[in-house]
Coordinates of C-alpha atoms in Angstrom, one line a residue:
M1 CA -72.8 -150.5 -27.1
M2 CA -73.8 -147.0 -26.5
V3 CA -71.1 -144.1 -27.1
N4 CA -72.2 -141.5 -24.3
S5 CA -69.7 -138.5 -24.7
T6 CA -71.8 -136.6 -22.0
L7 CA -72.5 -139.5 -19.2
T8 CA -73.6 -137.9 -16.3
Y9 CA -73.3 -140.8 -13.8
F10 CA -71.8 -144.5 -13.3
I11 CA -73.4 -147.4 -11.5
L12 CA -71.3 -149.4 -8.8
G13 CA -71.7 -153.0 -9.7
T14 CA -70.3 -154.1 -6.5
Y15 CA -72.7 -153.6 -4.4
I16 CA -75.2 -156.5 -3.1
N17 CA -78.7 -156.1 -1.6
V18 CA -78.5 -156.8 1.9
G19 CA -82.0 -156.1 3.0
T20 CA -82.7 -154.9 6.1
L21 CA -79.0 -155.5 7.2
K22 CA -77.8 -152.5 5.6
Y23 CA -78.7 -150.4 8.7
L24 CA -76.2 -152.5 11.0
Y25 CA -73.8 -152.1 8.2
F26 CA -74.5 -148.1 8.3
M27 CA -74.0 -148.3 11.9
I28 CA -70.9 -149.9 11.7
T29 CA -69.2 -147.7 9.2
M30 CA -71.0 -144.5 11.1
F31 CA -69.0 -145.8 14.0
L32 CA -65.4 -146.6 12.3
Y33 CA -65.7 -142.4 10.7
I34 CA -66.4 -141.2 13.9
V35 CA -63.5 -142.8 15.9
V36 CA -61.3 -141.7 12.7
V37 CA -62.4 -138.6 13.4
I38 CA -62.2 -138.3 17.3
V39 CA -58.8 -139.9 17.6
N40 CA -56.8 -138.0 14.5
V41 CA -58.3 -134.7 15.6
F42 CA -57.2 -135.5 19.4
L43 CA -53.7 -136.1 18.5
I44 CA -53.4 -133.4 16.0
A45 CA -54.7 -130.9 18.8
V46 CA -52.1 -132.6 21.2
I47 CA -49.6 -132.1 18.9
C48 CA -50.3 -128.3 17.6
M49 CA -51.2 -127.0 21.3
N50 CA -48.0 -128.6 23.2
R51 CA -44.8 -127.0 22.4
S52 CA -42.7 -129.7 23.8
L53 CA -43.9 -131.6 20.6
H54 CA -43.0 -128.8 18.2
E55 CA -40.3 -131.0 17.0
P56 CA -39.9 -132.3 12.8
M57 CA -40.8 -136.0 14.1
Y58 CA -43.9 -134.7 15.2
L59 CA -44.7 -132.3 13.0
F60 CA -44.5 -135.4 10.3
L61 CA -46.8 -137.5 12.3
C62 CA -49.6 -134.4 12.3
S63 CA -49.3 -134.3 8.0
L64 CA -49.8 -137.5 8.5
F65 CA -53.1 -137.5 11.2
V66 CA -54.3 -134.8 8.7
N67 CA -54.2 -137.0 5.7
E68 CA -56.1 -139.9 7.5
L69 CA -58.6 -137.3 7.9
Y70 CA -58.7 -136.8 4.3
G71 CA -58.8 -139.8 2.7
S72 CA -61.3 -141.2 5.4
T73 CA -63.4 -137.5 4.3
G74 CA -63.3 -139.0 0.8
L75 CA -64.5 -142.7 1.5
F76 CA -66.7 -142.8 4.7
P77 CA -69.7 -140.5 4.1
F78 CA -69.8 -141.5 0.1
L79 CA -70.1 -145.3 1.9
L80 CA -72.9 -144.2 3.8
V81 CA -75.1 -142.9 1.4
Q82 CA -74.1 -146.0 -0.6
I83 CA -74.9 -148.1 2.2
L84 CA -78.5 -147.1 2.5
S85 CA -79.3 -146.2 -1.1
D86 CA -81.2 -148.9 -3.1
V87 CA -79.6 -147.6 -6.6
H88 CA -75.7 -147.5 -6.4
T89 CA -75.0 -144.7 -8.9
V90 CA -72.7 -141.9 -8.2
S91 CA -72.5 -138.8 -10.7
A92 CA -69.6 -138.3 -13.0
P93 CA -67.6 -135.1 -11.2
L94 CA -68.2 -136.5 -7.6
C95 CA -66.9 -140.0 -9.1
F96 CA -64.0 -138.1 -10.5
L97 CA -63.3 -136.0 -7.4
Q98 CA -63.2 -139.4 -5.1
I99 CA -60.6 -140.6 -7.4
F100 CA -58.9 -137.5 -6.7
S101 CA -59.3 -137.8 -3.3
L102 CA -58.5 -141.1 -2.5
Y103 CA -55.4 -141.6 -4.9
S104 CA -53.7 -138.3 -4.1
Y105 CA -54.4 -139.6 0.1
A106 CA -52.6 -142.9 -1.0
N107 CA -49.6 -141.2 -2.7
I108 CA -49.6 -138.6 0.1
E109 CA -49.5 -141.2 2.8
F110 CA -46.5 -143.3 0.7
C111 CA -44.3 -140.1 0.7
N112 CA -44.9 -139.4 4.0
L113 CA -44.0 -142.0 5.3
A114 CA -40.6 -142.1 3.0
I115 CA -40.3 -138.7 4.8
M116 CA -40.5 -140.3 8.2
S117 CA -38.2 -142.9 7.6
Y118 CA -35.8 -140.4 6.4
D119 CA -35.7 -138.5 9.7
R120 CA -35.6 -141.7 11.8
Y121 CA -32.4 -142.6 9.8
L122 CA -30.9 -138.9 10.6
A123 CA -32.1 -139.6 14.4
I124 CA -30.6 -143.0 14.6
C125 CA -27.4 -142.7 12.4
Y126 CA -26.5 -138.9 13.0
P127 CA -27.9 -138.0 16.8
L128 CA -25.6 -135.6 17.3
Q129 CA -26.1 -133.7 14.0
Y130 CA -29.8 -134.3 13.9
N131 CA -30.9 -131.0 15.0
T132 CA -29.2 -129.1 12.1
R133 CA -30.0 -131.4 9.5
M134 CA -33.6 -131.4 10.2
T135 CA -35.1 -128.5 11.9
C136 CA -38.7 -127.7 11.7
N137 CA -38.8 -125.2 9.0
K138 CA -37.2 -128.0 6.7
A139 CA -40.0 -130.4 8.0
L140 CA -42.4 -127.8 7.0
I141 CA -41.0 -127.4 3.3
F142 CA -40.9 -131.3 3.1
I143 CA -44.5 -131.4 3.8
I144 CA -45.5 -128.7 1.5
M145 CA -43.7 -130.3 -0.8
V146 CA -45.1 -133.5 -0.7
W147 CA -48.8 -132.3 -0.5
L148 CA -48.4 -130.1 -3.3
Y149 CA -46.6 -132.9 -5.5
C150 CA -49.3 -135.1 -4.7
C151 CA -52.1 -132.8 -5.5
V152 CA -50.6 -131.4 -8.9
K153 CA -49.8 -135.3 -10.1
F154 CA -53.5 -136.3 -9.7
L155 CA -54.6 -133.1 -11.1
I156 CA -53.3 -134.4 -14.1
T157 CA -54.6 -137.4 -14.0
L158 CA -57.9 -136.1 -13.4
S159 CA -57.9 -133.7 -16.4
L160 CA -57.1 -137.2 -18.6
N161 CA -59.9 -138.5 -17.5
I162 CA -62.3 -135.8 -18.0
R163 CA -61.6 -135.5 -21.7
L164 CA -62.7 -138.9 -22.4
T165 CA -65.5 -140.7 -24.0
F166 CA -67.4 -143.5 -22.2
C167 CA -69.3 -146.5 -23.6
G168 CA -70.5 -147.7 -20.1
N169 CA -71.0 -146.7 -16.7
V170 CA -70.9 -149.7 -14.8
I171 CA -67.9 -149.7 -12.5
N172 CA -67.2 -153.3 -10.6
S173 CA -66.4 -151.6 -7.4
L174 CA -67.5 -149.9 -4.0
V175 CA -65.9 -146.7 -4.8
C176 CA -64.6 -145.2 -7.8
T177 CA -61.1 -146.2 -9.1
N178 CA -59.0 -144.8 -11.8
Y179 CA -58.1 -148.1 -14.1
L180 CA -61.8 -149.2 -13.8
V181 CA -63.1 -145.9 -15.3
V182 CA -60.5 -145.7 -17.7
K183 CA -61.3 -148.9 -19.1
L184 CA -65.2 -147.9 -19.7
A185 CA -63.4 -145.3 -22.6
C186 CA -63.7 -146.1 -26.1
S187 CA -61.9 -142.9 -26.9
D188 CA -58.3 -143.1 -27.4
T189 CA -57.0 -144.1 -23.9
V190 CA -53.0 -144.5 -24.7
V191 CA -51.8 -141.0 -22.8
N192 CA -54.1 -142.5 -19.6
N193 CA -52.4 -145.3 -20.0
I194 CA -49.1 -144.5 -20.3
Y195 CA -49.1 -141.7 -17.8
G196 CA -51.0 -144.2 -15.1
L197 CA -48.5 -146.8 -15.6
F198 CA -45.4 -144.0 -15.0
G199 CA -47.6 -142.9 -12.1
V200 CA -48.1 -146.2 -10.7
V201 CA -44.1 -146.9 -11.0
H202 CA -43.1 -143.1 -9.6
S203 CA -45.5 -143.5 -7.1
I204 CA -44.0 -146.8 -5.7
L205 CA -40.5 -146.2 -6.5
A206 CA -40.3 -142.1 -5.6
P207 CA -41.0 -143.2 -2.0
L208 CA -39.6 -147.0 -1.8
L209 CA -36.0 -145.5 -2.4
P210 CA -35.6 -143.4 0.2
I211 CA -37.4 -146.1 2.5
L212 CA -35.0 -148.5 1.5
F213 CA -31.9 -146.6 1.8
S214 CA -32.9 -145.3 5.5
Y215 CA -33.8 -148.7 6.7
L216 CA -30.8 -150.3 5.3
E217 CA -28.6 -147.7 6.9
I218 CA -30.2 -148.0 10.3
L219 CA -29.6 -152.1 9.9
R220 CA -26.2 -151.5 9.8
V221 CA -25.8 -148.7 12.6
C222 CA -27.7 -151.3 14.8
F223 CA -25.7 -154.1 14.1
S224 CA -22.5 -152.2 14.7
G225 CA -23.5 -150.1 17.5
S226 CA -24.7 -151.1 21.0
K227 CA -27.6 -152.4 22.8
Q228 CA -28.7 -149.1 23.7
T229 CA -29.0 -147.8 20.0
R230 CA -30.8 -151.1 19.1
Q231 CA -33.3 -150.6 21.6
R232 CA -33.8 -147.1 20.8
A233 CA -34.2 -148.0 17.0
V234 CA -36.6 -150.3 17.6
S235 CA -38.7 -148.1 19.9
T236 CA -39.1 -145.6 17.2
C237 CA -39.1 -147.3 14.2
T238 CA -41.6 -149.9 15.3
P239 CA -44.8 -148.1 14.5
H240 CA -43.8 -146.7 11.6
L241 CA -42.9 -150.1 10.1
T242 CA -46.1 -151.5 11.2
S243 CA -47.8 -148.5 9.3
L244 CA -45.7 -148.6 6.3
L245 CA -46.3 -152.7 6.0
N246 CA -49.8 -152.2 6.6
F247 CA -50.4 -149.1 4.0
S248 CA -48.5 -151.2 1.5
F249 CA -50.4 -154.6 1.9
G250 CA -53.7 -153.0 1.2
C251 CA -52.1 -151.4 -2.0
C252 CA -50.9 -153.8 -3.2
F253 CA -54.0 -155.9 -3.1
E254 CA -56.0 -152.9 -4.3
I255 CA -53.4 -152.6 -7.4
V256 CA -53.6 -156.7 -8.2
Q257 CA -57.2 -156.7 -7.7
S258 CA -57.8 -153.3 -10.5
R259 CA -55.3 -155.0 -13.0
F260 CA -56.3 -158.6 -12.6
D261 CA -59.0 -160.8 -12.9
M262 CA -60.2 -162.0 -9.2
T263 CA -63.4 -163.1 -9.7
S264 CA -61.8 -166.8 -8.2
V265 CA -61.2 -164.7 -5.0
P266 CA -64.5 -164.7 -2.6
R267 CA -66.6 -161.5 -3.2
V268 CA -66.8 -161.0 0.6
L269 CA -63.1 -161.0 0.6
R270 CA -62.5 -158.9 -2.3
I271 CA -65.0 -156.2 -0.7
I272 CA -63.3 -156.4 2.3
L273 CA -59.4 -155.9 1.4
S274 CA -60.1 -153.6 -1.2
L275 CA -61.5 -151.1 1.4
Y276 CA -58.7 -152.2 3.9
F277 CA -56.0 -149.7 3.0
L278 CA -58.7 -147.2 3.4
I279 CA -60.3 -148.3 6.3
I280 CA -57.6 -149.6 8.4
Q281 CA -54.5 -147.3 8.2
P282 CA -56.8 -144.3 9.5
L283 CA -57.7 -146.0 12.4
L284 CA -54.0 -147.6 12.6
N285 CA -51.5 -145.0 13.1
P286 CA -53.1 -142.7 15.5
I287 CA -52.9 -145.9 17.8
M288 CA -50.2 -146.8 16.6
F289 CA -48.1 -143.9 16.8
G290 CA -50.3 -142.5 19.9
L291 CA -49.4 -146.0 22.3
Q292 CA -45.7 -146.2 20.8
M293 CA -44.3 -143.1 21.3
S294 CA -43.6 -142.5 25.2
K295 CA -43.9 -138.6 24.2
I296 CA -46.9 -138.5 22.7
R297 CA -48.3 -141.0 25.5
K298 CA -47.2 -138.8 28.6
T299 CA -48.6 -135.8 26.6
C300 CA -52.4 -137.5 26.0
K301 CA -52.5 -138.8 29.2
Q302 CA -51.7 -135.4 30.9
V303 CA -54.2 -133.8 28.3
L304 CA -56.9 -136.4 29.0
C305 CA -55.8 -135.9 33.0
Y306 CA -56.0 -132.1 32.9
K307 CA -59.7 -132.3 31.0
M308 CA -61.0 -134.9 33.8
L309 CA -60.1 -132.8 36.8
T310 CA -61.7 -129.5 35.1
F311 CA -65.1 -131.4 34.3
R312 CA -64.7 -132.5 37.8
K313 CA -64.8 -129.4 39.4
D314 CA -67.2 -127.8 36.9
T315 CA -69.8 -130.4 38.2
M316 CA -69.1 -129.8 41.7

């Protein structure tokens, strides 16, 4: 096994030769990326341009949609290049950059959902005090803290990876993943493994605790409150819970797949599930929140109707 302290590229070993079908997969992937960009940019613009939506809950949603664009940009352009390529290699700097973008995206997503659960807890359990407990300024501070915390956390991961000496360059994945890259190292990885384990536990526990606390309190209020309170809680929490459960499922499979032997699972299924939370989540969130939240839905209809009327006047 050759030791390479100046590794310049990695080989992605999960890609299979599909012949001319690669052009079909390219078109499907391109279509998904365009849809993700359009729906998320549209909702960000709707929230930013309408003063009636300048409330904490919608600021958190705006942060969530920005993060979907961030994570998708870390994945889709890379996938598009690899699908058309006959040689599935990635330069070491680009691989490390992708690790940073995808892992920080996942952590920002989970923390964002945690803050949103706390926001729903305040709105349902303390409706009269909500406007003083959660202001727009506080919401912005929460959002900035989440993004800074997650980016700094994974900058440390990146700095630990860059210092490693590698004995191989084949990654058994469609994308660069931190654990599989560290496994290729032949230098001491004790610090990487300890920090990686700490990072996984901290990334899960830190957002999970406020989520569990918030929903336990919401359930308590719902069971002891009126029918109207229960209906309000269901209508405001359903999109959030759907997004949270979907993202948790995708992340759990990715963690299990990277840590354990999954050769008994069909290869195509492994490929689909490994990209599940990176593809479905950016599509699901704008659809769920855009359709389920009446204020956003109403504003979107007004914007679309105005655009259609303007277009008709211009074409007459």
